[in-house]
PDB file of C-alpha atoms in Angstrom:
ATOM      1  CA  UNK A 231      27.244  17.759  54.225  1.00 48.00           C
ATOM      2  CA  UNK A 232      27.598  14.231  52.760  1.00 45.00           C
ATOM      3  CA  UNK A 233      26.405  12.930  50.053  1.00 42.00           C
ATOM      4  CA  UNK A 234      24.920  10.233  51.724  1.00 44.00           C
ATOM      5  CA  UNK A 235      22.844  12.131  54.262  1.00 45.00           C
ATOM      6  CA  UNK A 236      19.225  11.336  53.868  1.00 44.00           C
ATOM      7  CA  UNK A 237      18.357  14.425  53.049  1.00 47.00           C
ATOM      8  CA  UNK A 238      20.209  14.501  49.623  1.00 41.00           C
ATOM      9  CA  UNK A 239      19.148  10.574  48.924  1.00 40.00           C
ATOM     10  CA  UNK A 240      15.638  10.958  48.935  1.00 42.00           C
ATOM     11  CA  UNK A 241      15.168  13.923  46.574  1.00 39.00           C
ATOM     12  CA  UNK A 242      17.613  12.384  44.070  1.00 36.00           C
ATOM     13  CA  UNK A 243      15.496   8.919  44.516  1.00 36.00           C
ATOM     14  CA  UNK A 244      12.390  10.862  43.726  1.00 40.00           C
ATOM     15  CA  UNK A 245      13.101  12.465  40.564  1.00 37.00           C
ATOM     16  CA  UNK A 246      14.123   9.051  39.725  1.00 38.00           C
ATOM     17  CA  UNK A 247      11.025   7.342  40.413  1.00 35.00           C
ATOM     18  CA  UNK A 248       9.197  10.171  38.155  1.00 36.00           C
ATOM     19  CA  UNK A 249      10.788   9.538  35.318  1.00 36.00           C
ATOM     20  CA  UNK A 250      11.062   5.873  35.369  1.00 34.00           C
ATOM     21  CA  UNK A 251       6.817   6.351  35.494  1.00 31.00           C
ATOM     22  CA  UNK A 252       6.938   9.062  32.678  1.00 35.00           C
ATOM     23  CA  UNK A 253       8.844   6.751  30.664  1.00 33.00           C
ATOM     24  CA  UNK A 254       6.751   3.672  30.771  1.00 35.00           C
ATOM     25  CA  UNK A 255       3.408   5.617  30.634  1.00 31.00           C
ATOM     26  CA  UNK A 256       4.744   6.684  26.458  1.00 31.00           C
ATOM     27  CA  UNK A 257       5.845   3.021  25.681  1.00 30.00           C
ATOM     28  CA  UNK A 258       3.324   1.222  23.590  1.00 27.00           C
ATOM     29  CA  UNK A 259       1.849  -2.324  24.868  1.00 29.00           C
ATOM     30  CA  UNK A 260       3.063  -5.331  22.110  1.00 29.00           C
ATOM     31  CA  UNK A 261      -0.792  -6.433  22.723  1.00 27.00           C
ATOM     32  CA  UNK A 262      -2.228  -3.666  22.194  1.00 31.00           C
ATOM     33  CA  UNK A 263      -4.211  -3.450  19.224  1.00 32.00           C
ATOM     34  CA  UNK A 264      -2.936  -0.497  17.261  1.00 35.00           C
ATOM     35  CA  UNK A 265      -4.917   2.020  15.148  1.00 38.00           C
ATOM     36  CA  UNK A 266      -5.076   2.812  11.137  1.00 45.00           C
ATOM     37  CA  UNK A 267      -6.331   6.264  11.918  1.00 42.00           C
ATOM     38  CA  UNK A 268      -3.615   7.393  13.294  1.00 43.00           C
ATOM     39  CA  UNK A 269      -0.177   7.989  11.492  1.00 40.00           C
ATOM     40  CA  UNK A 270       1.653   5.559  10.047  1.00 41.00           C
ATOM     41  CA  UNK A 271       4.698   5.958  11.320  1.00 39.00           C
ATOM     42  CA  UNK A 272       3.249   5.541  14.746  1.00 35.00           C
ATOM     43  CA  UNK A 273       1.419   1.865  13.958  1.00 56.00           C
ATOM     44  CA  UNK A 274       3.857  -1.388  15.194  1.00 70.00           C
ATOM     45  CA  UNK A 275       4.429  -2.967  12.006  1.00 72.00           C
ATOM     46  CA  UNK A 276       5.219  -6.661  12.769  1.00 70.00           C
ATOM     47  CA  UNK A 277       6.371  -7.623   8.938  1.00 78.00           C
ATOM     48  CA  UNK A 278       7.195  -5.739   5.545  1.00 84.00           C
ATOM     49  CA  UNK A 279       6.983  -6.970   1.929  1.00 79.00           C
ATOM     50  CA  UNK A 280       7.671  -5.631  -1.174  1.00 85.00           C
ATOM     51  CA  UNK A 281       5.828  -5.415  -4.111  1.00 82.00           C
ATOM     52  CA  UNK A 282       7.127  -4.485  -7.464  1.00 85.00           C
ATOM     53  CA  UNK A 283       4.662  -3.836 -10.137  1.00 88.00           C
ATOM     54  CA  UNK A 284       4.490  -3.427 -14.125  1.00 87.00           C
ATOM     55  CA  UNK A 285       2.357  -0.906 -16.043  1.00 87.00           C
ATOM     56  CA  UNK A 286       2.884  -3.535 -19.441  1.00 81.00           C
ATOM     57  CA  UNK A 287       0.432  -1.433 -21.250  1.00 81.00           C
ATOM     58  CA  UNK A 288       2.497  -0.271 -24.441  1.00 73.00           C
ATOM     59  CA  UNK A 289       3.826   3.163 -23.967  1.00 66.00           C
ATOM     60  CA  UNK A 290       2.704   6.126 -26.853  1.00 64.00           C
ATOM     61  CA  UNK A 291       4.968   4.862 -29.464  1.00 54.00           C
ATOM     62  CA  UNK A 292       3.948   1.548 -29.422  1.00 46.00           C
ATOM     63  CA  UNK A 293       0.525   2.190 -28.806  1.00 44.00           C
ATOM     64  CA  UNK A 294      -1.589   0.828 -31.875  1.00 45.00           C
ATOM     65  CA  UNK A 295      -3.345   4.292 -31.431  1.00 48.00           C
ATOM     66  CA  UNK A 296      -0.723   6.242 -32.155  1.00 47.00           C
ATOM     67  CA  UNK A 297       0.279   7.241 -35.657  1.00 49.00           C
ATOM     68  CA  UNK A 298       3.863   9.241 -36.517  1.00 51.00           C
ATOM     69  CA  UNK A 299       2.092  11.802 -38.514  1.00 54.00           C
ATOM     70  CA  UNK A 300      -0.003  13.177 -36.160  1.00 54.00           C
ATOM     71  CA  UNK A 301      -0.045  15.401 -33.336  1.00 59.00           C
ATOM     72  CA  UNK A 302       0.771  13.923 -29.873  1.00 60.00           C
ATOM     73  CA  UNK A 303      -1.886  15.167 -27.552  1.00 69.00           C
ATOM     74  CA  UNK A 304      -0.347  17.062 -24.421  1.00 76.00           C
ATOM     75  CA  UNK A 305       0.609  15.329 -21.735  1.00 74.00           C
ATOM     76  CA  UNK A 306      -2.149  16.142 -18.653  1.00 86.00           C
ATOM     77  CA  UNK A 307      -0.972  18.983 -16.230  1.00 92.00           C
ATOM     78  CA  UNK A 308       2.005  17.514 -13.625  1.00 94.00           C
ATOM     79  CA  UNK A 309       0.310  16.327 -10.482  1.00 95.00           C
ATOM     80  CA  UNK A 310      -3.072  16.383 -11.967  1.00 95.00           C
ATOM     81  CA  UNK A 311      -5.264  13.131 -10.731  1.00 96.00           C
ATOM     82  CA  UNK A 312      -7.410  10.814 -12.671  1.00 95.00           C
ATOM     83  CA  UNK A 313     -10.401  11.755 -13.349  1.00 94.00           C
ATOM     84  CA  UNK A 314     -14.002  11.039 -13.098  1.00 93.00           C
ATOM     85  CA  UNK A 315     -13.060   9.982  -9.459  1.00 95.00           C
ATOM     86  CA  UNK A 316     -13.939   7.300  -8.621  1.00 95.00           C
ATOM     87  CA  UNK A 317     -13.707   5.834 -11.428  1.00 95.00           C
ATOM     88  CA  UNK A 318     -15.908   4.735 -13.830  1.00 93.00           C
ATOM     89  CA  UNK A 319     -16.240   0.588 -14.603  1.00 93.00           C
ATOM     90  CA  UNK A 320     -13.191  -1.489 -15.743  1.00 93.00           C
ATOM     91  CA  UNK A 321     -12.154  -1.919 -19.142  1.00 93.00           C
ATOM     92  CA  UNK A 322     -13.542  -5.235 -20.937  1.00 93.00           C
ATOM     93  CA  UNK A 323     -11.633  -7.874 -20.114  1.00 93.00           C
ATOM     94  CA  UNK A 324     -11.498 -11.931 -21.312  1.00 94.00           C
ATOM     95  CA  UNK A 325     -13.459 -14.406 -19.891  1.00 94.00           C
ATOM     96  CA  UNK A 326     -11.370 -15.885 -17.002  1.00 94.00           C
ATOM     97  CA  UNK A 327      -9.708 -12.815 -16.583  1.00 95.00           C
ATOM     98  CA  UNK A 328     -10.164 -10.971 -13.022  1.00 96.00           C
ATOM     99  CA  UNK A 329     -11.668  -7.448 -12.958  1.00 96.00           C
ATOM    100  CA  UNK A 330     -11.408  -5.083 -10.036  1.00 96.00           C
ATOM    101  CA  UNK A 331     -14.285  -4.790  -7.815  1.00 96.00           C
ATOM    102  CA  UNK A 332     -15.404  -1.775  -5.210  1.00 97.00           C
ATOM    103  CA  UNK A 333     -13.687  -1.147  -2.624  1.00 97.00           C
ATOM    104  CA  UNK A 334     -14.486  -3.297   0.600  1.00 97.00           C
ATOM    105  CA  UNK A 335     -14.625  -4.059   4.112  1.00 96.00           C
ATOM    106  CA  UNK A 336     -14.405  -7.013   6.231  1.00 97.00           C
ATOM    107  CA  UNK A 337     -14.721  -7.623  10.374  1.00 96.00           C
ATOM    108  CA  UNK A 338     -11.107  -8.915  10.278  1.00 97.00           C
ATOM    109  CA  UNK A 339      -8.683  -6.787   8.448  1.00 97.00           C
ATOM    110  CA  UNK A 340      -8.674  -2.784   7.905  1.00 97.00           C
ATOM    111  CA  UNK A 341      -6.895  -1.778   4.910  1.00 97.00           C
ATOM    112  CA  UNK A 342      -4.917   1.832   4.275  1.00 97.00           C
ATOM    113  CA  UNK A 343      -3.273   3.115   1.523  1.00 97.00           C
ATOM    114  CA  UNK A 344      -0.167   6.300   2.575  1.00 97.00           C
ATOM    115  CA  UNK A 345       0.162   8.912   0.927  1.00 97.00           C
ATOM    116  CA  UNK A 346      -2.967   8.684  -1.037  1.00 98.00           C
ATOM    117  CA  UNK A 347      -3.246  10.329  -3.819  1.00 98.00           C
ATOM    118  CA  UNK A 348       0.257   8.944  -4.694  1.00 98.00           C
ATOM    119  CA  UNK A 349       2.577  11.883  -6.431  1.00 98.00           C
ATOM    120  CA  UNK A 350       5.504  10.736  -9.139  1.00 98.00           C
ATOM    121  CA  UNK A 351       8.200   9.668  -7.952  1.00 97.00           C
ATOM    122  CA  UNK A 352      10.901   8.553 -10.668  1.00 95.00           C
ATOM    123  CA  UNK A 353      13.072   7.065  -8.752  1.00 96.00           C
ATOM    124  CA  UNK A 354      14.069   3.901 -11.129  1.00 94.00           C
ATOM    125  CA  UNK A 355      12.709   0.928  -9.764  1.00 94.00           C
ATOM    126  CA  UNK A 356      15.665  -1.334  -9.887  1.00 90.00           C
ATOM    127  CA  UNK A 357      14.024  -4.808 -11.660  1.00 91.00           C
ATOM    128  CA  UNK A 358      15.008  -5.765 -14.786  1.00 91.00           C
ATOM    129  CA  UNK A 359      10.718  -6.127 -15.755  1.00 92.00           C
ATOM    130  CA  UNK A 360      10.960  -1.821 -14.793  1.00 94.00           C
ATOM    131  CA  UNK A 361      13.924  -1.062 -17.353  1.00 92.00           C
ATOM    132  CA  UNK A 362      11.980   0.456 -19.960  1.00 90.00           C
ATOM    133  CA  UNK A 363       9.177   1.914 -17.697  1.00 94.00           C
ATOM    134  CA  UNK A 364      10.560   5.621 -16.060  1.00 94.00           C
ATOM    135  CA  UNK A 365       7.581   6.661 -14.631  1.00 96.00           C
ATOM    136  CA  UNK A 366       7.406   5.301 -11.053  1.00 97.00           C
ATOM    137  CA  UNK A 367       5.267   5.543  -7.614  1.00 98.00           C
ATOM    138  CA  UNK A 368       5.778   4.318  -4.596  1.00 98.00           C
ATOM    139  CA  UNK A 369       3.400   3.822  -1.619  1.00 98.00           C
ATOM    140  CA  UNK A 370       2.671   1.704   1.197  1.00 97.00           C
ATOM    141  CA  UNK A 371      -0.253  -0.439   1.954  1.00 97.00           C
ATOM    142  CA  UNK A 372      -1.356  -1.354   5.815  1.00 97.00           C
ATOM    143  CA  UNK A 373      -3.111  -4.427   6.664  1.00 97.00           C
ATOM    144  CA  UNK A 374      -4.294  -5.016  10.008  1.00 96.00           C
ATOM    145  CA  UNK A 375      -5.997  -7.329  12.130  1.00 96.00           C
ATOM    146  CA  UNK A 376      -9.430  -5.979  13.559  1.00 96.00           C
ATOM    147  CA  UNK A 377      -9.611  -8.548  15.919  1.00 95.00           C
ATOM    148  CA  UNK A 378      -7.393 -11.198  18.099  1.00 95.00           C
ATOM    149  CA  UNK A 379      -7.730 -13.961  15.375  1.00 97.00           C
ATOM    150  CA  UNK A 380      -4.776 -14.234  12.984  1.00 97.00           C
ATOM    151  CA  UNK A 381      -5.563 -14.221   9.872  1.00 97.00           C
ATOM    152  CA  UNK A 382      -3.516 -15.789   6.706  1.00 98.00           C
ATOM    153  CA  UNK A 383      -3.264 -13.581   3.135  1.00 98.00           C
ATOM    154  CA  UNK A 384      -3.184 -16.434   0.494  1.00 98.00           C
ATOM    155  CA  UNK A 385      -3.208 -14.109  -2.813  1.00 97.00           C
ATOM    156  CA  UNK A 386      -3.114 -10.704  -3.718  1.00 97.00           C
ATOM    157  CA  UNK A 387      -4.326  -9.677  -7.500  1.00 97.00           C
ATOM    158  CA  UNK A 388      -3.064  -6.309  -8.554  1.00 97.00           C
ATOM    159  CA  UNK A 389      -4.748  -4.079 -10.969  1.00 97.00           C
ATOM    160  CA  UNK A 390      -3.627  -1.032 -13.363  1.00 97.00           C
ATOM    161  CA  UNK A 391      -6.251   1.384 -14.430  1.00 96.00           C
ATOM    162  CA  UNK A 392      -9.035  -1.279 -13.910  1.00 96.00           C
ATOM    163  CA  UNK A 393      -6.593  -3.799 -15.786  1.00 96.00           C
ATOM    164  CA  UNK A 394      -5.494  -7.162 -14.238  1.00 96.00           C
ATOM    165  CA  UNK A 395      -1.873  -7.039 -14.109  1.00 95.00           C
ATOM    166  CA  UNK A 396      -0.511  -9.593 -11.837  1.00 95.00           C
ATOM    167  CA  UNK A 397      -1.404 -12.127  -9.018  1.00 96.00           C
ATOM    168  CA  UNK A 398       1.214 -12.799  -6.383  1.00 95.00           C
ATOM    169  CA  UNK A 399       0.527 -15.991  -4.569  1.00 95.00           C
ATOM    170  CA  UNK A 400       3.299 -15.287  -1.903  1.00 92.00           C
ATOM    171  CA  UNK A 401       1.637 -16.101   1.496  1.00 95.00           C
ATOM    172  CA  UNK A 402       1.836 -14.436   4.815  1.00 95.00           C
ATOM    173  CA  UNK A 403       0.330 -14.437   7.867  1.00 96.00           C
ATOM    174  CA  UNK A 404      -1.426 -11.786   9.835  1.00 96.00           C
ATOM    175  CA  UNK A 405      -0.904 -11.958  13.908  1.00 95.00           C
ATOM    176  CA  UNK A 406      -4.379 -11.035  15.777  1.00 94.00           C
ATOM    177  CA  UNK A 407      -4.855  -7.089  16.527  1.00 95.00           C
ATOM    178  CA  UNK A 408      -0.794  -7.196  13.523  1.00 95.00           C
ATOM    179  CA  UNK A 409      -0.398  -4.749  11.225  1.00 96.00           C
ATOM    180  CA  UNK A 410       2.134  -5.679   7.982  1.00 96.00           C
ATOM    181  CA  UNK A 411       3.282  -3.266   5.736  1.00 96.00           C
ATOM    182  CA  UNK A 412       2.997  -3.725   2.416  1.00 96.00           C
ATOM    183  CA  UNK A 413       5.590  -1.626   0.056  1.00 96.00           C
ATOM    184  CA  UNK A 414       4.033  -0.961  -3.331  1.00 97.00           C
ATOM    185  CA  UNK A 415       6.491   0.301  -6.244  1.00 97.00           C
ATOM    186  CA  UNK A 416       4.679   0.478  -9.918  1.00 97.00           C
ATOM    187  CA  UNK A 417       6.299   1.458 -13.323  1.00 97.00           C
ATOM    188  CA  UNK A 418       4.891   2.356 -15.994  1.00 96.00           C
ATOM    189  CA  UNK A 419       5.815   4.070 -20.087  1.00 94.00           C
ATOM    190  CA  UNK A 420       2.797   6.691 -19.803  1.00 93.00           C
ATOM    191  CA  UNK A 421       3.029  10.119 -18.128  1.00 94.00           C
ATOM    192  CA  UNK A 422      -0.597  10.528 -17.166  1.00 94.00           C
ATOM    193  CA  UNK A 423      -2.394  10.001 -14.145  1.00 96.00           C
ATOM    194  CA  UNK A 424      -3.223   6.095 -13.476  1.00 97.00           C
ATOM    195  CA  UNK A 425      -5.040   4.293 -10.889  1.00 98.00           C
ATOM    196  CA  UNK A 426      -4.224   1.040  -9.067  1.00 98.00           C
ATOM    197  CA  UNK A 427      -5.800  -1.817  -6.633  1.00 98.00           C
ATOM    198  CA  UNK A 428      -5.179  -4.816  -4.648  1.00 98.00           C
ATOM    199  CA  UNK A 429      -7.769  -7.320  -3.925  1.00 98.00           C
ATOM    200  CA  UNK A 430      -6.304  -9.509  -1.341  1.00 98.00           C
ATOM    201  CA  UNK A 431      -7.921 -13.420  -0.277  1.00 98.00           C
ATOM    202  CA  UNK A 432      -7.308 -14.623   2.856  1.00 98.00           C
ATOM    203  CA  UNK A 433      -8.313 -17.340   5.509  1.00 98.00           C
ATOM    204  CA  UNK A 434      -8.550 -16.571   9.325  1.00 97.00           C
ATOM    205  CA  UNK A 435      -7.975 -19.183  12.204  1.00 96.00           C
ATOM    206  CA  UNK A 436     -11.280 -20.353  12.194  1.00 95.00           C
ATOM    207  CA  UNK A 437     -10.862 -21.650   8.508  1.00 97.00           C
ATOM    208  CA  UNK A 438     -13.504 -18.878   7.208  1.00 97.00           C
ATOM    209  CA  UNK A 439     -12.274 -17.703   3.649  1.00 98.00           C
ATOM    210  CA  UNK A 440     -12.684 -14.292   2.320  1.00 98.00           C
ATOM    211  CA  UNK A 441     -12.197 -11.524  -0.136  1.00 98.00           C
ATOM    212  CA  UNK A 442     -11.493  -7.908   0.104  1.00 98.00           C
ATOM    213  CA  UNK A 443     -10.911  -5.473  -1.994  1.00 98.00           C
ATOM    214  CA  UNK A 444      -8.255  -2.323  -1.579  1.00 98.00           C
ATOM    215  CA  UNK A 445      -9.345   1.008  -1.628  1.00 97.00           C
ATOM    216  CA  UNK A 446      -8.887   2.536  -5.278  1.00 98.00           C
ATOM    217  CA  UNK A 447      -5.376   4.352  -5.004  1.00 98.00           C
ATOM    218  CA  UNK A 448      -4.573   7.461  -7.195  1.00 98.00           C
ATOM    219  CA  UNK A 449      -1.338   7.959  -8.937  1.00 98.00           C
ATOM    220  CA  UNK A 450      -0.880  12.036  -9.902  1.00 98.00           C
ATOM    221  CA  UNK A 451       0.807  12.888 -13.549  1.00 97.00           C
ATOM    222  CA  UNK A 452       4.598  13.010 -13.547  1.00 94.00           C
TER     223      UNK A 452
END
């Protein structure tokens, strides 16, 4: 029989059809807006930044608390989390400098934190400000865009166990229903469990400013 009889064509020209529709029903729609509930590794990330941050709290030797002739206390149990969760209010701070605030929401942007709690990583963090810090974590933050209307992040301000410790004024922008991944890498001279925060300010299209605050984010005892 040959090959071009009808009879073969149309079979072939079937199966073909099926899985030309099986593969376009599993592709995900660019316009679509996509989900934080779901796993990260399934979200379309439009953008990725990196954020390296320092622990510049003095580490145990050079800790004013901290004299030669006594007893170190133990270090906590490895992988053991901070605790009272969630924690309690921030340190004291100076006037003019920022203090973390609750956690928040906002109708515009969703915020999630993976893996959360955070385990040790150290893995060096190659910056010449993490040099003397061994103790490392790394973890990624998701911002998305609740709605259609883009939305610009002017500022993030970072925080160490309730501590300001930097403000990165590097600007990006947020596409309507986007999602940009935010790599976070902290370093730090204390083995003991920490916990860290970004507050991020933003604008949206319409010109309405706002403020919203990062879920608290756990980082377990090397």
């Amino acid at each position: 029989m040959s090959l071009t009889s009808p009879r073969l064509i149309a079979p072939f020209i079937a199966i073909a059809l099926a899985a030309l529709i099986a593969s376009c029903s599993q592709q995900f729609s660019p316009t679509a807006p996509s989900s934080l509930t779901g796993s990260p590794s399934m979200q379309t990330v439009v953008a990725e930044f990196i954020d390296v941050l320092v622990d510049d709290t003095p580490g145990p030797a050079a800790s004013e608390h901290f004299r030669p002739n006594d007893e170190p206390a133990p270090p906590p149990p490895s992988g053991s989390a901070p605790s009272p969760w969630p924690p309690g209010p921030p340190p004291s701070a100076l006037p003019g400098v920022p203090v973390p605030t609750p956690p928040s929401t906002h109708m515009r942007v969703a915020l999630k934190v993976d893996p959360e709690p955070v385990p040790h990583s150290g893995t060096p963090v190659g910056t010449f400000s993490c040099r003397d810090h061994k103790y490392t974590w790394y973890y990624d933050q998701y911002i998305h865009g609740e709605t259609g209307i883009p939305v610009r992040i002017v500022e993030r301000e970072n925080f160490f166990d309730g501590r300001f410790s930097s403000k990165n004024t590097q600007s990006f922008e947020l596409a309507g229903n986007g999602t940009v991944k935010l790599q976070t890498r902290w370093c730090s001279s204390w083995a003991r469990p920490h916990y860290t925060q970004t507050r991020y300010k933003a604008v949206d299209d319409t010109g309405q400013e706002f403020t919203i605050s990062g879920p608290w984010v756990r980082l377990l005892t090397p």
